[in-house]
Amino acid sequence: MLLIALFIATFFLAYCNGANDNFKGVATLFGSQTTNYKTAIGWATITTFAGSIFSIFLAETLVKSFSGKGLVPDEIANGQDFHLAVAIAAGLTVILATLTGFPISTTHGLTGALSGAGLVAIGTQVNFTALQKNFLMPLLLSPMIAILLGALIYALSRYLRVYLGIQKEWCICAGQIQQIIPIPQPDATNILKHHNR
């Protein structure tokens, strides 16, 4: 019975994760009207499924981290009741945030669920060093690294654009007709006027 409950809870967590994350990777395709909603969600589903298949082979370390080993003793981390508690807590956290429109990450939900289940199981004997090293530091550092890399790539791309003399216009060519689409630049005075109204 516990195994069936664990399967249902895991399926629920996967559903919540998909409801929250599936469209993120293709939101710009839909938002920029490059594709319609049906095509964008189709791409999202196919690529997410492909990623999940590859993760079976490539994410062994990540699976070990989210098993709770090192955070709590192995006899607790290997228990089906511990896994059930983590899956239910993470799933409920993600689905509630999704339904109410709050920003959420399944990784953050799982981290909180592992910490909470560990605290209930063994109290303050949770290995907080492992929590900091394996969960908190990567979660804190990854956005900073992404910002730095994004800024670096943007600066390099802008330098190349200016060096090559490329103007801030895009040419979208289809068939025999070419149409120049200028990208409007924000006017600070208009913004100030709009806010003063």
PDB file of C-alpha atoms in Angstrom:
ATOM      1  CA  MET A   1       0.000   0.000   0.000  1.00  0.00           C
ATOM      2  CA  LEU A   2       2.839   2.403   0.865  1.00  0.00           C
ATOM      3  CA  LEU A   3       4.502   1.657  -2.483  1.00  0.00           C
ATOM      4  CA  ILE A   4       1.285   2.531  -4.356  1.00  0.00           C
ATOM      5  CA  ALA A   5       0.962   5.765  -2.354  1.00  0.00           C
ATOM      6  CA  LEU A   6       4.586   6.604  -3.173  1.00  0.00           C
ATOM      7  CA  PHE A   7       3.952   6.004  -6.886  1.00  0.00           C
ATOM      8  CA  ILE A   8       0.869   8.270  -6.817  1.00  0.00           C
ATOM      9  CA  ALA A   9       2.748  10.979  -4.881  1.00  0.00           C
ATOM     10  CA  THR A  10       5.674  10.841  -7.315  1.00  0.00           C
ATOM     11  CA  PHE A  11       3.283  11.042 -10.264  1.00  0.00           C
ATOM     12  CA  PHE A  12       1.583  14.034  -8.568  1.00  0.00           C
ATOM     13  CA  LEU A  13       4.950  15.763  -8.097  1.00  0.00           C
ATOM     14  CA  ALA A  14       5.832  15.173 -11.762  1.00  0.00           C
ATOM     15  CA  TYR A  15       2.450  16.596 -12.786  1.00  0.00           C
ATOM     16  CA  CYS A  16       2.956  19.692 -10.604  1.00  0.00           C
ATOM     17  CA  ASN A  17       6.455  20.176 -11.987  1.00  0.00           C
ATOM     18  CA  GLY A  18       5.155  19.958 -15.551  1.00  0.00           C
ATOM     19  CA  ALA A  19       2.294  22.358 -14.821  1.00  0.00           C
ATOM     20  CA  ASN A  20       4.813  24.875 -13.526  1.00  0.00           C
ATOM     21  CA  ASP A  21       7.879  24.334 -15.707  1.00  0.00           C
ATOM     22  CA  ASN A  22       6.789  22.853 -19.019  1.00  0.00           C
ATOM     23  CA  PHE A  23       5.943  26.126 -20.759  1.00  0.00           C
ATOM     24  CA  LYS A  24       8.859  28.184 -19.410  1.00  0.00           C
ATOM     25  CA  GLY A  25      11.302  26.964 -22.033  1.00  0.00           C
ATOM     26  CA  VAL A  26       9.058  28.015 -24.932  1.00  0.00           C
ATOM     27  CA  ALA A  27       7.365  31.085 -23.454  1.00  0.00           C
ATOM     28  CA  THR A  28       9.374  33.403 -25.702  1.00  0.00           C
ATOM     29  CA  LEU A  29       8.255  31.458 -28.797  1.00  0.00           C
ATOM     30  CA  PHE A  30       4.630  32.111 -27.888  1.00  0.00           C
ATOM     31  CA  GLY A  31       5.134  35.612 -26.437  1.00  0.00           C
ATOM     32  CA  SER A  32       6.966  36.828 -29.546  1.00  0.00           C
ATOM     33  CA  GLN A  33       4.245  35.272 -31.728  1.00  0.00           C
ATOM     34  CA  THR A  34       6.844  33.110 -33.447  1.00  0.00           C
ATOM     35  CA  THR A  35       4.502  30.149 -32.919  1.00  0.00           C
ATOM     36  CA  ASN A  36       0.954  29.696 -31.722  1.00  0.00           C
ATOM     37  CA  TYR A  37       0.149  28.204 -28.297  1.00  0.00           C
ATOM     38  CA  LYS A  38      -0.474  24.680 -29.615  1.00  0.00           C
ATOM     39  CA  THR A  39       2.885  24.513 -31.410  1.00  0.00           C
ATOM     40  CA  ALA A  40       4.761  26.022 -28.439  1.00  0.00           C
ATOM     41  CA  ILE A  41       3.259  23.598 -25.914  1.00  0.00           C
ATOM     42  CA  GLY A  42       3.951  20.727 -28.327  1.00  0.00           C
ATOM     43  CA  TRP A  43       7.623  21.704 -28.502  1.00  0.00           C
ATOM     44  CA  ALA A  44       7.716  22.090 -24.726  1.00  0.00           C
ATOM     45  CA  THR A  45       6.278  18.609 -24.185  1.00  0.00           C
ATOM     46  CA  ILE A  46       8.598  16.916 -26.703  1.00  0.00           C
ATOM     47  CA  THR A  47      11.764  18.614 -25.459  1.00  0.00           C
ATOM     48  CA  THR A  48      10.889  18.144 -21.778  1.00  0.00           C
ATOM     49  CA  PHE A  49      10.219  14.449 -22.393  1.00  0.00           C
ATOM     50  CA  ALA A  50      13.530  14.117 -24.279  1.00  0.00           C
ATOM     51  CA  GLY A  51      15.314  15.876 -21.419  1.00  0.00           C
ATOM     52  CA  SER A  52      13.763  13.529 -18.877  1.00  0.00           C
ATOM     53  CA  ILE A  53      14.971  10.508 -20.863  1.00  0.00           C
ATOM     54  CA  PHE A  54      18.522  11.892 -21.061  1.00  0.00           C
ATOM     55  CA  SER A  55      18.454  12.771 -17.359  1.00  0.00           C
ATOM     56  CA  ILE A  56      18.080   9.068 -16.524  1.00  0.00           C
ATOM     57  CA  PHE A  57      21.617   8.586 -17.822  1.00  0.00           C
ATOM     58  CA  LEU A  58      23.184  11.980 -17.053  1.00  0.00           C
ATOM     59  CA  ALA A  59      21.695  13.077 -13.713  1.00  0.00           C
ATOM     60  CA  GLU A  60      22.780  10.263 -11.405  1.00  0.00           C
ATOM     61  CA  THR A  61      24.527  12.690  -9.012  1.00  0.00           C
ATOM     62  CA  LEU A  62      21.459  14.935  -8.902  1.00  0.00           C
ATOM     63  CA  VAL A  63      19.222  11.969  -8.060  1.00  0.00           C
ATOM     64  CA  LYS A  64      21.563  11.019  -5.197  1.00  0.00           C
ATOM     65  CA  SER A  65      21.466  14.579  -3.853  1.00  0.00           C
ATOM     66  CA  PHE A  66      17.675  14.651  -3.833  1.00  0.00           C
ATOM     67  CA  SER A  67      17.393  11.221  -2.218  1.00  0.00           C
ATOM     68  CA  GLY A  68      18.216  12.787   1.153  1.00  0.00           C
ATOM     69  CA  LYS A  69      21.404  10.789   1.657  1.00  0.00           C
ATOM     70  CA  GLY A  70      23.918  12.776   3.660  1.00  0.00           C
ATOM     71  CA  LEU A  71      21.169  15.063   4.910  1.00  0.00           C
ATOM     72  CA  VAL A  72      19.639  12.392   7.145  1.00  0.00           C
ATOM     73  CA  PRO A  73      20.923   8.925   8.127  1.00  0.00           C
ATOM     74  CA  ASP A  74      20.735   6.315   5.359  1.00  0.00           C
ATOM     75  CA  GLU A  75      18.098   4.215   7.143  1.00  0.00           C
ATOM     76  CA  ILE A  76      15.748   7.222   7.061  1.00  0.00           C
ATOM     77  CA  ALA A  77      16.772   8.423   3.584  1.00  0.00           C
ATOM     78  CA  ASN A  78      16.088   4.935   2.158  1.00  0.00           C
ATOM     79  CA  GLY A  79      12.656   4.686   3.796  1.00  0.00           C
ATOM     80  CA  GLN A  80       9.559   4.804   1.622  1.00  0.00           C
ATOM     81  CA  ASP A  81       7.714   6.918   4.199  1.00  0.00           C
ATOM     82  CA  PHE A  82      10.456   9.577   4.001  1.00  0.00           C
ATOM     83  CA  HIS A  83      10.239   9.624   0.187  1.00  0.00           C
ATOM     84  CA  LEU A  84       6.437   9.823   0.408  1.00  0.00           C
ATOM     85  CA  ALA A  85       6.596  12.820   2.736  1.00  0.00           C
ATOM     86  CA  VAL A  86       9.079  14.608   0.478  1.00  0.00           C
ATOM     87  CA  ALA A  87       7.062  13.951  -2.706  1.00  0.00           C
ATOM     88  CA  ILE A  88       3.763  15.108  -1.165  1.00  0.00           C
ATOM     89  CA  ALA A  89       5.280  18.224   0.439  1.00  0.00           C
ATOM     90  CA  ALA A  90       7.153  19.279  -2.707  1.00  0.00           C
ATOM     91  CA  GLY A  91       4.149  18.560  -4.956  1.00  0.00           C
ATOM     92  CA  LEU A  92       1.740  20.553  -2.780  1.00  0.00           C
ATOM     93  CA  THR A  93       4.187  23.460  -2.518  1.00  0.00           C
ATOM     94  CA  VAL A  94       4.678  23.646  -6.289  1.00  0.00           C
ATOM     95  CA  ILE A  95       0.997  23.257  -7.209  1.00  0.00           C
ATOM     96  CA  LEU A  96      -0.145  25.846  -4.646  1.00  0.00           C
ATOM     97  CA  ALA A  97       2.424  28.347  -5.919  1.00  0.00           C
ATOM     98  CA  THR A  98       1.444  27.610  -9.533  1.00  0.00           C
ATOM     99  CA  LEU A  99      -2.289  28.022  -8.863  1.00  0.00           C
ATOM    100  CA  THR A 100      -1.823  31.249  -6.909  1.00  0.00           C
ATOM    101  CA  GLY A 101       0.689  32.739  -9.364  1.00  0.00           C
ATOM    102  CA  PHE A 102       3.680  32.816  -7.042  1.00  0.00           C
ATOM    103  CA  PRO A 103       7.147  32.183  -8.537  1.00  0.00           C
ATOM    104  CA  ILE A 104       8.374  28.724  -7.599  1.00  0.00           C
ATOM    105  CA  SER A 105      11.068  26.256  -8.500  1.00  0.00           C
ATOM    106  CA  THR A 106      10.640  22.522  -8.060  1.00  0.00           C
ATOM    107  CA  THR A 107      14.257  22.412  -6.883  1.00  0.00           C
ATOM    108  CA  HIS A 108      13.422  24.856  -4.106  1.00  0.00           C
ATOM    109  CA  GLY A 109      10.270  22.879  -3.279  1.00  0.00           C
ATOM    110  CA  LEU A 110      12.243  19.631  -3.033  1.00  0.00           C
ATOM    111  CA  THR A 111      14.927  21.283  -0.907  1.00  0.00           C
ATOM    112  CA  GLY A 112      12.307  22.573   1.512  1.00  0.00           C
ATOM    113  CA  ALA A 113      10.532  19.212   1.566  1.00  0.00           C
ATOM    114  CA  LEU A 114      13.763  17.316   2.290  1.00  0.00           C
ATOM    115  CA  SER A 115      14.677  19.761   5.049  1.00  0.00           C
ATOM    116  CA  GLY A 116      11.193  19.658   6.567  1.00  0.00           C
ATOM    117  CA  ALA A 117      10.917  15.870   6.448  1.00  0.00           C
ATOM    118  CA  GLY A 118      14.406  15.591   7.928  1.00  0.00           C
ATOM    119  CA  LEU A 119      13.553  17.964  10.785  1.00  0.00           C
ATOM    120  CA  VAL A 120      10.382  15.992  11.562  1.00  0.00           C
ATOM    121  CA  ALA A 121      12.260  12.666  11.405  1.00  0.00           C
ATOM    122  CA  ILE A 122      15.367  13.502  13.460  1.00  0.00           C
ATOM    123  CA  GLY A 123      14.959  17.081  14.649  1.00  0.00           C
ATOM    124  CA  THR A 124      18.048  19.265  14.738  1.00  0.00           C
ATOM    125  CA  GLN A 125      20.312  16.296  13.974  1.00  0.00           C
ATOM    126  CA  VAL A 126      19.809  17.071  10.274  1.00  0.00           C
ATOM    127  CA  ASN A 127      23.202  17.482   8.610  1.00  0.00           C
ATOM    128  CA  PHE A 128      23.044  21.244   8.024  1.00  0.00           C
ATOM    129  CA  THR A 129      26.544  21.226   6.517  1.00  0.00           C
ATOM    130  CA  ALA A 130      25.341  18.876   3.761  1.00  0.00           C
ATOM    131  CA  LEU A 131      22.222  21.029   3.326  1.00  0.00           C
ATOM    132  CA  GLN A 132      24.374  24.121   2.845  1.00  0.00           C
ATOM    133  CA  LYS A 133      26.939  22.453   0.561  1.00  0.00           C
ATOM    134  CA  ASN A 134      24.644  20.330  -1.623  1.00  0.00           C
ATOM    135  CA  PHE A 135      21.527  22.500  -1.787  1.00  0.00           C
ATOM    136  CA  LEU A 136      21.741  26.074  -0.526  1.00  0.00           C
ATOM    137  CA  MET A 137      25.049  27.126  -2.075  1.00  0.00           C
ATOM    138  CA  PRO A 138      24.198  25.863  -5.593  1.00  0.00           C
ATOM    139  CA  LEU A 139      20.758  27.522  -5.355  1.00  0.00           C
ATOM    140  CA  LEU A 140      22.315  30.824  -4.271  1.00  0.00           C
ATOM    141  CA  LEU A 141      25.252  30.767  -6.683  1.00  0.00           C
ATOM    142  CA  SER A 142      23.526  29.580  -9.867  1.00  0.00           C
ATOM    143  CA  PRO A 143      21.493  32.805 -10.432  1.00  0.00           C
ATOM    144  CA  MET A 144      24.602  34.917  -9.847  1.00  0.00           C
ATOM    145  CA  ILE A 145      26.628  32.842 -12.298  1.00  0.00           C
ATOM    146  CA  ALA A 146      23.775  33.055 -14.830  1.00  0.00           C
ATOM    147  CA  ILE A 147      23.623  36.861 -14.462  1.00  0.00           C
ATOM    148  CA  LEU A 148      27.386  37.203 -14.928  1.00  0.00           C
ATOM    149  CA  LEU A 149      27.450  34.893 -17.961  1.00  0.00           C
ATOM    150  CA  GLY A 150      24.390  36.620 -19.451  1.00  0.00           C
ATOM    151  CA  ALA A 151      25.983  40.049 -18.998  1.00  0.00           C
ATOM    152  CA  LEU A 152      29.235  38.817 -20.532  1.00  0.00           C
ATOM    153  CA  ILE A 153      27.498  37.286 -23.562  1.00  0.00           C
ATOM    154  CA  TYR A 154      25.383  40.419 -24.011  1.00  0.00           C
ATOM    155  CA  ALA A 155      28.436  42.697 -23.813  1.00  0.00           C
ATOM    156  CA  LEU A 156      30.328  40.547 -26.308  1.00  0.00           C
ATOM    157  CA  SER A 157      27.348  40.401 -28.699  1.00  0.00           C
ATOM    158  CA  ARG A 158      26.828  44.153 -28.464  1.00  0.00           C
ATOM    159  CA  TYR A 159      30.516  44.812 -29.104  1.00  0.00           C
ATOM    160  CA  LEU A 160      30.416  42.572 -32.187  1.00  0.00           C
ATOM    161  CA  ARG A 161      27.231  44.268 -33.422  1.00  0.00           C
ATOM    162  CA  VAL A 162      28.761  47.742 -33.075  1.00  0.00           C
ATOM    163  CA  TYR A 163      32.132  46.620 -34.509  1.00  0.00           C
ATOM    164  CA  LEU A 164      30.451  45.032 -37.540  1.00  0.00           C
ATOM    165  CA  GLY A 165      28.216  48.063 -38.066  1.00  0.00           C
ATOM    166  CA  ILE A 166      24.946  46.186 -37.573  1.00  0.00           C
ATOM    167  CA  GLN A 167      22.085  48.569 -36.808  1.00  0.00           C
ATOM    168  CA  LYS A 168      19.289  47.930 -34.293  1.00  0.00           C
ATOM    169  CA  GLU A 169      16.933  46.708 -36.997  1.00  0.00           C
ATOM    170  CA  TRP A 170      15.930  43.190 -37.914  1.00  0.00           C
ATOM    171  CA  CYS A 171      15.274  42.031 -41.423  1.00  0.00           C
ATOM    172  CA  ILE A 172      12.689  39.255 -41.617  1.00  0.00           C
ATOM    173  CA  CYS A 173      12.780  37.814 -45.123  1.00  0.00           C
ATOM    174  CA  ALA A 174      10.076  35.500 -46.461  1.00  0.00           C
ATOM    175  CA  GLY A 175       9.667  34.885 -50.165  1.00  0.00           C
ATOM    176  CA  GLN A 176      10.383  37.859 -52.426  1.00  0.00           C
ATOM    177  CA  ILE A 177       9.414  40.728 -50.080  1.00  0.00           C
ATOM    178  CA  GLN A 178      11.778  42.183 -47.481  1.00  0.00           C
ATOM    179  CA  GLN A 179      10.431  44.323 -44.646  1.00  0.00           C
ATOM    180  CA  ILE A 180      12.555  46.281 -42.188  1.00  0.00           C
ATOM    181  CA  ILE A 181      11.088  46.227 -38.670  1.00  0.00           C
ATOM    182  CA  PRO A 182      12.611  48.934 -36.435  1.00  0.00           C
ATOM    183  CA  ILE A 183      12.831  48.151 -32.734  1.00  0.00           C
ATOM    184  CA  PRO A 184      11.412  51.092 -30.758  1.00  0.00           C
ATOM    185  CA  GLN A 185      13.654  52.481 -28.052  1.00  0.00           C
ATOM    186  CA  PRO A 186      12.064  53.709 -24.790  1.00  0.00           C
ATOM    187  CA  ASP A 187      11.877  57.459 -24.397  1.00  0.00           C
ATOM    188  CA  ALA A 188      12.619  58.476 -20.793  1.00  0.00           C
ATOM    189  CA  THR A 189      10.518  61.674 -21.076  1.00  0.00           C
ATOM    190  CA  ASN A 190       7.457  59.705 -22.218  1.00  0.00           C
ATOM    191  CA  ILE A 191       7.933  57.276 -19.348  1.00  0.00           C
ATOM    192  CA  LEU A 192       8.086  60.144 -16.851  1.00  0.00           C
ATOM    193  CA  LYS A 193       4.978  61.762 -18.351  1.00  0.00           C
ATOM    194  CA  HIS A 194       3.098  58.450 -18.186  1.00  0.00           C
ATOM    195  CA  HIS A 195       3.948  57.967 -14.510  1.00  0.00           C
ATOM    196  CA  ASN A 196       2.947  61.545 -13.604  1.00  0.00           C
ATOM    197  CA  ARG A 197      -0.584  61.099 -14.881  1.00  0.00           C
TER     198      ARG A 197
END
